[in-house]
mmCIF file of N, CA and C in Angstrom:
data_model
loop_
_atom_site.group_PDB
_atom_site.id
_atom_site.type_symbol
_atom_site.label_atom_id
_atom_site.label_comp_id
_atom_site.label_asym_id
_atom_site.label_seq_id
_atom_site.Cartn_x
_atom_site.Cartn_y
_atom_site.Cartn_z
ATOM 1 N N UNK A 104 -5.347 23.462 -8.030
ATOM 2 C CA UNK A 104 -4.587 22.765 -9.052
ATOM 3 C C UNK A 104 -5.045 21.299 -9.109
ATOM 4 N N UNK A 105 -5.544 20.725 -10.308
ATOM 5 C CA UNK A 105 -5.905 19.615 -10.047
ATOM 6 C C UNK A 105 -4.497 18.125 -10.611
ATOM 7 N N UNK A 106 -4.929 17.291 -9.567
ATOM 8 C CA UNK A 106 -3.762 16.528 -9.642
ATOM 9 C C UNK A 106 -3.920 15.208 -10.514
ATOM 10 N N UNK A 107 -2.592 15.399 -11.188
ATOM 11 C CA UNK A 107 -2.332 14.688 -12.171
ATOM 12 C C UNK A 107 -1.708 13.586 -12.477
ATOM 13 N N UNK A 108 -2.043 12.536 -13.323
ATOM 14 C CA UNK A 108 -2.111 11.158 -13.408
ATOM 15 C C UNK A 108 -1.436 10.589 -14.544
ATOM 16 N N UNK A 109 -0.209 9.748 -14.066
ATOM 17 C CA UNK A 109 0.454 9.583 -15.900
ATOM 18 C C UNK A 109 0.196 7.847 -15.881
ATOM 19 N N UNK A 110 -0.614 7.460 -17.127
ATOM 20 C CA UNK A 110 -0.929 6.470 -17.446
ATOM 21 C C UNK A 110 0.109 5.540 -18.779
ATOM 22 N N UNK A 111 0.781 4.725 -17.836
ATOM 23 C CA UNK A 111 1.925 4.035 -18.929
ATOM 24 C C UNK A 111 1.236 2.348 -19.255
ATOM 25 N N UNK A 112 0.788 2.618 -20.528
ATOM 26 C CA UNK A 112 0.606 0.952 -21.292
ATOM 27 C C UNK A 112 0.472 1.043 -22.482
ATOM 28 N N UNK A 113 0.823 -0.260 -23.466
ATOM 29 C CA UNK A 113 1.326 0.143 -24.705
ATOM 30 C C UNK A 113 -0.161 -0.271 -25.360
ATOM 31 N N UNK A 114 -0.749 -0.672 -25.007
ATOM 32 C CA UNK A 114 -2.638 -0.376 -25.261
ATOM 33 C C UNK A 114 -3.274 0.524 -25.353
ATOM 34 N N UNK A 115 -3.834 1.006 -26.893
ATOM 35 C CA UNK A 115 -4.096 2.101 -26.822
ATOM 36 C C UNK A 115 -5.463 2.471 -25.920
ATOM 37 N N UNK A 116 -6.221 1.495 -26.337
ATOM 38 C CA UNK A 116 -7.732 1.541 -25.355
ATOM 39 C C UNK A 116 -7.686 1.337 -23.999
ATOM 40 N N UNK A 117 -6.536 1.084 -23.495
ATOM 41 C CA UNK A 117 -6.587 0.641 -21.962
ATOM 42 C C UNK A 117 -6.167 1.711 -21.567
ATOM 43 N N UNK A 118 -5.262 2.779 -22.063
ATOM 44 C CA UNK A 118 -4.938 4.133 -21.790
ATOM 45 C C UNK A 118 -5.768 4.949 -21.976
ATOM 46 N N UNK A 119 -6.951 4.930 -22.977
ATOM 47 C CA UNK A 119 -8.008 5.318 -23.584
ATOM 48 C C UNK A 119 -9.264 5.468 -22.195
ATOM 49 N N UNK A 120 -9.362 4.172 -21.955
ATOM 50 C CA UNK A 120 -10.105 3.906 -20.738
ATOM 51 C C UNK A 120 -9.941 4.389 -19.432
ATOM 52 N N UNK A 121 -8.788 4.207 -19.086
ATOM 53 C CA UNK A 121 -7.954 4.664 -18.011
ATOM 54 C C UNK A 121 -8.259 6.371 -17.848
ATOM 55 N N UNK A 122 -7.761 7.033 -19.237
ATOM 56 C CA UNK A 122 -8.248 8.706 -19.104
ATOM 57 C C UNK A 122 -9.299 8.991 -18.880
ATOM 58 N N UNK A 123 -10.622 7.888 -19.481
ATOM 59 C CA UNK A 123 -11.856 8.572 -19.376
ATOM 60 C C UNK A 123 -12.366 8.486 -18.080
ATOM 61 N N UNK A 124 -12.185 7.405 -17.075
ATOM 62 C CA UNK A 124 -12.484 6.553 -16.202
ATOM 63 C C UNK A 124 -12.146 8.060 -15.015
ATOM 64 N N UNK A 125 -10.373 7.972 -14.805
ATOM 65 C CA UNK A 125 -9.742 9.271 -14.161
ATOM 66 C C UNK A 125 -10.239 10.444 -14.532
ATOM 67 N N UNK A 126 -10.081 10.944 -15.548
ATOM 68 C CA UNK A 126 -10.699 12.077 -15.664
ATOM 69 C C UNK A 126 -12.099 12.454 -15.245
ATOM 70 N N UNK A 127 -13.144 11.662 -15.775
ATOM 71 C CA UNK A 127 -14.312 11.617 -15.187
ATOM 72 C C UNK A 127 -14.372 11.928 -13.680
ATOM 73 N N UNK A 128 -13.599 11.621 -12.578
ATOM 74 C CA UNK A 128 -13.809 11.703 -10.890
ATOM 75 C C UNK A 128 -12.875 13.043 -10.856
ATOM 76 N N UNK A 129 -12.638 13.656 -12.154
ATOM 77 C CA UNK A 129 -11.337 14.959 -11.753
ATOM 78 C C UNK A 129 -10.261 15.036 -11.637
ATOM 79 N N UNK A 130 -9.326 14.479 -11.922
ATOM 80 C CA UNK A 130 -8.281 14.158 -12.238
ATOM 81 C C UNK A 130 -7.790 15.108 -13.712
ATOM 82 N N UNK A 131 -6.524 15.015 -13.682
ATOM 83 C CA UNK A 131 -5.942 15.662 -14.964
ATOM 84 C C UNK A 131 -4.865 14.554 -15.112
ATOM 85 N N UNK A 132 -4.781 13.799 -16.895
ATOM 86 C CA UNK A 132 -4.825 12.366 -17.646
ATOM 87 C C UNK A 132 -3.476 12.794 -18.290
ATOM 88 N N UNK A 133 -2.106 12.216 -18.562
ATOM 89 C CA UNK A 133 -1.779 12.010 -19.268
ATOM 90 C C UNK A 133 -1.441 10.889 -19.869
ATOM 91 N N UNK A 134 -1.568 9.954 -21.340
ATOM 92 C CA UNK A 134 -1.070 9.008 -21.850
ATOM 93 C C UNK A 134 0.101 8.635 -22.270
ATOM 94 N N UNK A 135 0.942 7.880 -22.102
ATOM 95 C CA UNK A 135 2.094 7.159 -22.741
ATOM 96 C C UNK A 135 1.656 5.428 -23.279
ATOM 97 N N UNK A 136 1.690 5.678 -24.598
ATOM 98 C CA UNK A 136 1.459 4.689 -25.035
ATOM 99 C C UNK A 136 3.192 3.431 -25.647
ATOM 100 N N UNK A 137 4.159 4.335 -25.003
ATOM 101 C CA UNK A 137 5.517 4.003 -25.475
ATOM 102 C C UNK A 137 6.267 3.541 -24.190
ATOM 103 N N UNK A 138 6.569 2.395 -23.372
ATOM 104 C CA UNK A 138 7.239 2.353 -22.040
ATOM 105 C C UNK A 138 8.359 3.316 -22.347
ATOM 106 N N UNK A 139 8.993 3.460 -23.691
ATOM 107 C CA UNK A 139 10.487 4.131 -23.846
ATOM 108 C C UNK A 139 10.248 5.925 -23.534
ATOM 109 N N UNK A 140 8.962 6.060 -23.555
ATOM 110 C CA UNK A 140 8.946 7.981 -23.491
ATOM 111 C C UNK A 140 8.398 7.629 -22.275
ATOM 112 N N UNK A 141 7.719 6.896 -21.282
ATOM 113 C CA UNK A 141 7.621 6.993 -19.797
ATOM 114 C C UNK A 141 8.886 8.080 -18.791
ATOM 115 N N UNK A 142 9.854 7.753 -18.639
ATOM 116 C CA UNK A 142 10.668 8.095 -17.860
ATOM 117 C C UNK A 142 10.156 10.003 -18.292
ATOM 118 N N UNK A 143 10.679 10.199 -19.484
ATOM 119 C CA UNK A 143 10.749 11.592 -20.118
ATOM 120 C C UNK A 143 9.567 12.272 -20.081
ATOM 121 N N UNK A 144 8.116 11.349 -20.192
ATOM 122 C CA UNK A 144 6.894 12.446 -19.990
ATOM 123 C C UNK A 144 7.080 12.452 -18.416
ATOM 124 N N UNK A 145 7.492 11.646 -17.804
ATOM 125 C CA UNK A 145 7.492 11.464 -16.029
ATOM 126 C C UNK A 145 7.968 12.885 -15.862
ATOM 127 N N UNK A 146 9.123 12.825 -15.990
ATOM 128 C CA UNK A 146 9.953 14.180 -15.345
ATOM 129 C C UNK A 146 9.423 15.350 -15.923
ATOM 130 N N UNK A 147 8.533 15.549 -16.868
ATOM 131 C CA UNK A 147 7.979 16.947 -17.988
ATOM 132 C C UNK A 147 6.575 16.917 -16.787
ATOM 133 N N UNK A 148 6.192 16.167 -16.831
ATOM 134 C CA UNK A 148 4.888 16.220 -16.069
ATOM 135 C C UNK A 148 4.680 16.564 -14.948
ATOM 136 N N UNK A 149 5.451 15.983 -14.285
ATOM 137 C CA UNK A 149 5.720 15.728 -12.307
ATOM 138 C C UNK A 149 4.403 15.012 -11.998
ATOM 139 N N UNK A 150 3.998 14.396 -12.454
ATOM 140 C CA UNK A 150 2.131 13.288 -11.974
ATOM 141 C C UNK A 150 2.535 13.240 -10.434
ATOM 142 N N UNK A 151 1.123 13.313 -9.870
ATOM 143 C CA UNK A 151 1.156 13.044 -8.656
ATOM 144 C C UNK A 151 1.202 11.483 -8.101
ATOM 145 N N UNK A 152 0.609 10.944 -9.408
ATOM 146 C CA UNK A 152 0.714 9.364 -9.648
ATOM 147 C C UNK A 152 0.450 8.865 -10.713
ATOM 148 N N UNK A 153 0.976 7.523 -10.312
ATOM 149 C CA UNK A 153 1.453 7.116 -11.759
ATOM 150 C C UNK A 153 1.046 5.498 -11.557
ATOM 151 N N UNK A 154 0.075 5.157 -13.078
ATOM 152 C CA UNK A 154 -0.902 3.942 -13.556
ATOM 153 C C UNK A 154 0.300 3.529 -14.580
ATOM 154 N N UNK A 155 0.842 2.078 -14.307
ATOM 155 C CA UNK A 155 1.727 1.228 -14.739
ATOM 156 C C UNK A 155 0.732 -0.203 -14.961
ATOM 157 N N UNK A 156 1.066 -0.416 -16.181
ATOM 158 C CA UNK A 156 1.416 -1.828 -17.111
ATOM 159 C C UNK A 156 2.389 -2.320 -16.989
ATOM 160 N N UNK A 157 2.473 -3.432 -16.829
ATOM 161 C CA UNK A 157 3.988 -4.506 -16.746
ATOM 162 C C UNK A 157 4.051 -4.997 -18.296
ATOM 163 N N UNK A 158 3.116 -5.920 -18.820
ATOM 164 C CA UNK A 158 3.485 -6.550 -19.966
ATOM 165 C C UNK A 158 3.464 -5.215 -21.096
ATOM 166 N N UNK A 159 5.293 -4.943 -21.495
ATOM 167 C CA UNK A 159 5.531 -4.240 -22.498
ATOM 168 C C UNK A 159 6.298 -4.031 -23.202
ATOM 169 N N UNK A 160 6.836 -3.814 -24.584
ATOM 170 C CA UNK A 160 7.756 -3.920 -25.002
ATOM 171 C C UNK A 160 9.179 -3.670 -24.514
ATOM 172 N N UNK A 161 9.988 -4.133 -24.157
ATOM 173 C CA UNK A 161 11.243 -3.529 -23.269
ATOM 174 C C UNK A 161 11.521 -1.779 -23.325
ATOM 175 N N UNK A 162 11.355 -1.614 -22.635
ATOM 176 C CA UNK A 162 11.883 -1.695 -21.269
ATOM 177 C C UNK A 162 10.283 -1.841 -20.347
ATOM 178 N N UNK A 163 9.941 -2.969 -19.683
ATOM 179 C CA UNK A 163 8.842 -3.427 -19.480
ATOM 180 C C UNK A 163 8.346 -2.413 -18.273
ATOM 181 N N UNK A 164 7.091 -2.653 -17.747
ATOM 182 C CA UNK A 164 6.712 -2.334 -16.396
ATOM 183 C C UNK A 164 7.647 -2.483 -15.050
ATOM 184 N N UNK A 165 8.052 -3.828 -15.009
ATOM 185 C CA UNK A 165 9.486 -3.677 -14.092
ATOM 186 C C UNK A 165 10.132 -3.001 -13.870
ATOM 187 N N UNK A 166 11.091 -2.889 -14.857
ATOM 188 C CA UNK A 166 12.066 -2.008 -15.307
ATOM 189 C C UNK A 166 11.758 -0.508 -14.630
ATOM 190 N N UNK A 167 10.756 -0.510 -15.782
ATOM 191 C CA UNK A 167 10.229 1.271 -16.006
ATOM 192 C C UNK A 167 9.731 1.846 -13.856
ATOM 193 N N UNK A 168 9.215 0.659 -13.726
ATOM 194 C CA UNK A 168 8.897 1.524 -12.309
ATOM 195 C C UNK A 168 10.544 1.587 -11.226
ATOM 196 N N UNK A 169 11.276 0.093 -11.560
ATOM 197 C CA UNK A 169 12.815 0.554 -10.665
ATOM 198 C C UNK A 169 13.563 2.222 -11.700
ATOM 199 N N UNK A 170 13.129 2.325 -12.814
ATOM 200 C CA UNK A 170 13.659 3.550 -13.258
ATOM 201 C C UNK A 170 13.381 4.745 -12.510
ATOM 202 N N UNK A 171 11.933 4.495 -12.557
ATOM 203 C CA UNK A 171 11.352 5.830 -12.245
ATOM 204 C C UNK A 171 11.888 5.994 -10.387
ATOM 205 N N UNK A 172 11.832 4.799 -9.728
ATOM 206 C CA UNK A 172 12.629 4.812 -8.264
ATOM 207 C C UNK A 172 13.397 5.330 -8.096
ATOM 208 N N UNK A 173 14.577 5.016 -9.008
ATOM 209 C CA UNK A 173 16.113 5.636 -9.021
ATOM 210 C C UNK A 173 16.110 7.192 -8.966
ATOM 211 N N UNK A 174 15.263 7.673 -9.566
ATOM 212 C CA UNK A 174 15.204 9.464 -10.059
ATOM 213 C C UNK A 174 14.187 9.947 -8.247
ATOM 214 N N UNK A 175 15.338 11.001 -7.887
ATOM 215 C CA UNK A 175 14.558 11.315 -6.591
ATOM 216 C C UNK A 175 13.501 12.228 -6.238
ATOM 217 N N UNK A 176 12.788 12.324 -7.415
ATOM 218 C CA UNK A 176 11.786 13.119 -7.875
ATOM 219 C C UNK A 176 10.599 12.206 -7.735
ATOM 220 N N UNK A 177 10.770 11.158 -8.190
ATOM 221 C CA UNK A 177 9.787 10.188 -7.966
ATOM 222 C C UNK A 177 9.912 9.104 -6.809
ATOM 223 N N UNK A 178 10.660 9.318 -5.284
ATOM 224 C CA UNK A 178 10.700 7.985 -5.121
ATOM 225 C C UNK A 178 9.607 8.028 -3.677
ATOM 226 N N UNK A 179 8.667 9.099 -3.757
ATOM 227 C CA UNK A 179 7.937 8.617 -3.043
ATOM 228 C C UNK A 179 5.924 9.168 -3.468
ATOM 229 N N UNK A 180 6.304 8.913 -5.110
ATOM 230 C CA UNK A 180 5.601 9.129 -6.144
ATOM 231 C C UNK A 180 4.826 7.662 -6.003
ATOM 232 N N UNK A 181 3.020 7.423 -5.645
ATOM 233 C CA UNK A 181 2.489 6.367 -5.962
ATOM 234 C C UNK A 181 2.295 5.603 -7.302
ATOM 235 N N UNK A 182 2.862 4.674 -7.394
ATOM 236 C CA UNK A 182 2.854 3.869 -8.146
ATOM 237 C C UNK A 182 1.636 2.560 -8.146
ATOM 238 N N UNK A 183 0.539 2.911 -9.395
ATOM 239 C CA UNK A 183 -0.588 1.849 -9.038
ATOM 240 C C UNK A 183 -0.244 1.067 -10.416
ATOM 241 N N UNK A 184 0.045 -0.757 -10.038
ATOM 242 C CA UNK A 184 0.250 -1.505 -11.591
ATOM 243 C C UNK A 184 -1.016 -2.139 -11.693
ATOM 244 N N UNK A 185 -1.061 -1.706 -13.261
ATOM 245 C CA UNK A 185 -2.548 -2.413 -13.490
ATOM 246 C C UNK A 185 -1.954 -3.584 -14.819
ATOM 247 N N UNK A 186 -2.494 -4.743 -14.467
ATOM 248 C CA UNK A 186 -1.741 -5.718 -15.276
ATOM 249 C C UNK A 186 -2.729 -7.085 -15.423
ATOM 250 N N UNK A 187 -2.558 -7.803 -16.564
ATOM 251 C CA UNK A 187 -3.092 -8.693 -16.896
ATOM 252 C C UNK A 187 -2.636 -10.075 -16.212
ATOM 253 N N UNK A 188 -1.118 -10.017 -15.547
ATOM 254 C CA UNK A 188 -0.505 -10.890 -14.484
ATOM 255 C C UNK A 188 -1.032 -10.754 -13.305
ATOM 256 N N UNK A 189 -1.423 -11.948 -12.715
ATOM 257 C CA UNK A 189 -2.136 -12.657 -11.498
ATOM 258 C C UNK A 189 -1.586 -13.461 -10.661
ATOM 259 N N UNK A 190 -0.406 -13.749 -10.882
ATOM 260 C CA UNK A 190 0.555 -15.045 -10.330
ATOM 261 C C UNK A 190 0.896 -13.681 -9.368
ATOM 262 N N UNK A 191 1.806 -14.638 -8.096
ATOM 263 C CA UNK A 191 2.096 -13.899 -6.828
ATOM 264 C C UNK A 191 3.762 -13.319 -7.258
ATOM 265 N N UNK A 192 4.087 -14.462 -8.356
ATOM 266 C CA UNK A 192 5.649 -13.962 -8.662
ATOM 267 C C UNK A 192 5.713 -12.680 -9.230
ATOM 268 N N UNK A 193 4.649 -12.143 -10.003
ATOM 269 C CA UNK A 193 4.565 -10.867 -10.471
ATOM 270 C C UNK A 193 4.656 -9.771 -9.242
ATOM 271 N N UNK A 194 3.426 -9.809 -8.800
ATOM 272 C CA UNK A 194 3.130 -9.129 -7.335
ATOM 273 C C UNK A 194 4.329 -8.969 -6.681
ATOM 274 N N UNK A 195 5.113 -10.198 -6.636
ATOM 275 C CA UNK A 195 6.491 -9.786 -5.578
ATOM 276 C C UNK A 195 7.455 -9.011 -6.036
ATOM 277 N N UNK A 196 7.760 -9.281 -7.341
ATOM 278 C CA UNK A 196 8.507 -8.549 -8.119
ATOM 279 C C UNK A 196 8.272 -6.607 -8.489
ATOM 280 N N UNK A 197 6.938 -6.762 -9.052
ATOM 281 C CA UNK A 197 7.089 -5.324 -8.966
ATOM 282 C C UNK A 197 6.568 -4.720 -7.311
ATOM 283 N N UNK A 198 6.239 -5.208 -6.667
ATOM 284 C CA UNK A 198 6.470 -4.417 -5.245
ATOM 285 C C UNK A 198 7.942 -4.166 -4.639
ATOM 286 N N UNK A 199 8.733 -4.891 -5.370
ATOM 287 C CA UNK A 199 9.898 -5.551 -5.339
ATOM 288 C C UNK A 199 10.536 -3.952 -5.913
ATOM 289 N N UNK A 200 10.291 -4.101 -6.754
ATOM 290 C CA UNK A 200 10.529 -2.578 -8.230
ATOM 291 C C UNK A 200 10.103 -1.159 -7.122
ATOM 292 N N UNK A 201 9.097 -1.889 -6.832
ATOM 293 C CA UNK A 201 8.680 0.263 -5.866
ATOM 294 C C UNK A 201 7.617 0.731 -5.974
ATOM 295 N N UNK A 202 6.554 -0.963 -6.748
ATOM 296 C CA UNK A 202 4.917 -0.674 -6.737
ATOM 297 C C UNK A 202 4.252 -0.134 -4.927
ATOM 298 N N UNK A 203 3.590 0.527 -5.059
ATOM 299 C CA UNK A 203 2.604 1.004 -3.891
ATOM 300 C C UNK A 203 1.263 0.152 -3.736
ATOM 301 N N UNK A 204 0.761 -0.517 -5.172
ATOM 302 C CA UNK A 204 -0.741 -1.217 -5.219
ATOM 303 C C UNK A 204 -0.333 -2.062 -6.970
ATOM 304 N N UNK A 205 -1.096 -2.815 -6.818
ATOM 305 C CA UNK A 205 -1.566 -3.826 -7.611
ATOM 306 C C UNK A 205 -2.635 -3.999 -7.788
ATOM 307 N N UNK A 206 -3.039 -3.687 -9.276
ATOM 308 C CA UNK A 206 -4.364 -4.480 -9.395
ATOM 309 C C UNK A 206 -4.436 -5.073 -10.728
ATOM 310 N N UNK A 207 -5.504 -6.161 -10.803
ATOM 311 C CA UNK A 207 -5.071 -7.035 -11.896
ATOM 312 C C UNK A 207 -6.584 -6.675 -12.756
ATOM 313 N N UNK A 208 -6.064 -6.962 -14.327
ATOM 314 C CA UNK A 208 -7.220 -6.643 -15.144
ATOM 315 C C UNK A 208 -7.980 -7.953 -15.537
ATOM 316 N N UNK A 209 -9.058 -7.955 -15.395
ATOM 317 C CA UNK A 209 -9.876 -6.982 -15.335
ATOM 318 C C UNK A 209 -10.464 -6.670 -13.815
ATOM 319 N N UNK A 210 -10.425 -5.490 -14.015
ATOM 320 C CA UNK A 210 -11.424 -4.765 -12.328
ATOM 321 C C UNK A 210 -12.108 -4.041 -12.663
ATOM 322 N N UNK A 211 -12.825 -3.668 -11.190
ATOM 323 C CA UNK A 211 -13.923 -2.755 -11.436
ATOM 324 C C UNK A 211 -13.430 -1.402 -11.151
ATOM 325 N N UNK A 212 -13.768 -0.592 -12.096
ATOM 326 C CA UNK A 212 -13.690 1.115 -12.063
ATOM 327 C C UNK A 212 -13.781 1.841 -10.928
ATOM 328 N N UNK A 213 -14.414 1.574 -10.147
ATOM 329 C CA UNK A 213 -14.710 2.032 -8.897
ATOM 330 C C UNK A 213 -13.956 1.234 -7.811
ATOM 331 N N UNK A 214 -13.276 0.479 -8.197
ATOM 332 C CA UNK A 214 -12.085 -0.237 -7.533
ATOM 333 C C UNK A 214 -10.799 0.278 -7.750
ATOM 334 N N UNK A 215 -10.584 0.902 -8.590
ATOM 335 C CA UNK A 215 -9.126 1.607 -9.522
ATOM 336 C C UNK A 215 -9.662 3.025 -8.567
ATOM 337 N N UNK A 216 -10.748 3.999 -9.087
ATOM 338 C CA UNK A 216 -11.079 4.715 -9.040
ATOM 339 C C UNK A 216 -10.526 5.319 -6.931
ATOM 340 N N UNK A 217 -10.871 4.342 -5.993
ATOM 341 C CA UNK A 217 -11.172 4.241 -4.669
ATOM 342 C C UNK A 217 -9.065 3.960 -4.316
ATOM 343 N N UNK A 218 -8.544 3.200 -5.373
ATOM 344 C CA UNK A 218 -7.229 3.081 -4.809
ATOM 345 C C UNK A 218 -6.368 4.174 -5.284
ATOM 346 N N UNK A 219 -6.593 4.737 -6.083
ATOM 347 C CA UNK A 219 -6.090 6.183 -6.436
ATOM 348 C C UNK A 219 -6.011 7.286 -5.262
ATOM 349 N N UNK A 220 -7.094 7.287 -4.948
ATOM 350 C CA UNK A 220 -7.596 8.156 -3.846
ATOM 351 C C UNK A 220 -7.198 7.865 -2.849
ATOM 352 N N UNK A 221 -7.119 6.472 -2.245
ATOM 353 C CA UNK A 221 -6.778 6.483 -1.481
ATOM 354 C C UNK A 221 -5.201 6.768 -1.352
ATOM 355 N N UNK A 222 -4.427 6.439 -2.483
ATOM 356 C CA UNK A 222 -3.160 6.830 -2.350
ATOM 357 C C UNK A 222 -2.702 7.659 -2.508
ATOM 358 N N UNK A 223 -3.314 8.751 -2.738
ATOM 359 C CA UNK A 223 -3.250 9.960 -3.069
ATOM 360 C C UNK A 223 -3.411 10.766 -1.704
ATOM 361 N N UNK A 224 -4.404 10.254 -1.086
ATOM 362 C CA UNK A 224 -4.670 10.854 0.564
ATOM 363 C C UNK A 224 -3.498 10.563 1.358
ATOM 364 N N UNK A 225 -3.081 9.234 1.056
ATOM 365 C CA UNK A 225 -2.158 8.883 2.121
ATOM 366 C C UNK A 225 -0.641 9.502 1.741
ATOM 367 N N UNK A 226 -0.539 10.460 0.636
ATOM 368 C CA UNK A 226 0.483 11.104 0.261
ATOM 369 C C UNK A 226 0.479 12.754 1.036
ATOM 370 N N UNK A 227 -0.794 13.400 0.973
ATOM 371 C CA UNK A 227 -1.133 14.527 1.716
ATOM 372 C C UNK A 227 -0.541 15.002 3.111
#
């Protein structure tokens, strides 16, 4: 069964990217381009992990990852935020929320690609 990846940002090309990038190493991709249908594809899906954006229309990246915490289906579901915020106040905050990793855009593919995996192993 190959394991599956739910990608939440309201960018369509960064979700775009994100699928081709994951999918490419084997992975199985789903997109949410809406923070508001996050929670609802979450629970339809069951992702083994889950690629978060912070900057988004309310209900933001914050939010959306203490949501997805609350539901006990997800609360020991990896959470990787990929975000255009670089300040440490961000960082504290959504680790704060129930992030697992941080990484800031722009990175390298094979940097995203290597923290997936690795959090994915350390879930096994």
């Amino acid at each position: 069964m190959m394991t599956k990846i739910l990608i939440v940002d309201d960018d369509r090309q960064a979700t775009t990217l994100l699928e081709k990038v994951l999918s490419s190493v084997g992975y199985e991709t789903a997109a949410v381009n809406d923070s508001t249908q996050a929670i609802h594809t979450a629970l339809m899906l069951s992702p083994d992990l889950i690629v978060l954006d912070l900057m988004m229309p309310d209900p933001d990246g914050f939010k959306v990852c203490r949501m997805l915490r609350e539901l006990p289906k997800f609360t020991l579901t990896p959470i990787i935020i990929v975000t255009a915020l670089d300040d440490s106040d961000s960082k504290i905050v959504a680790f704060g929320a129930g992030a697992d990793d941080y990484l800031t855009k722009p990175f390298h593919i094979d940097e995203l690609t290597q923290r997936v995996k690795d959090l994915l192993d350390r879930e096994k």
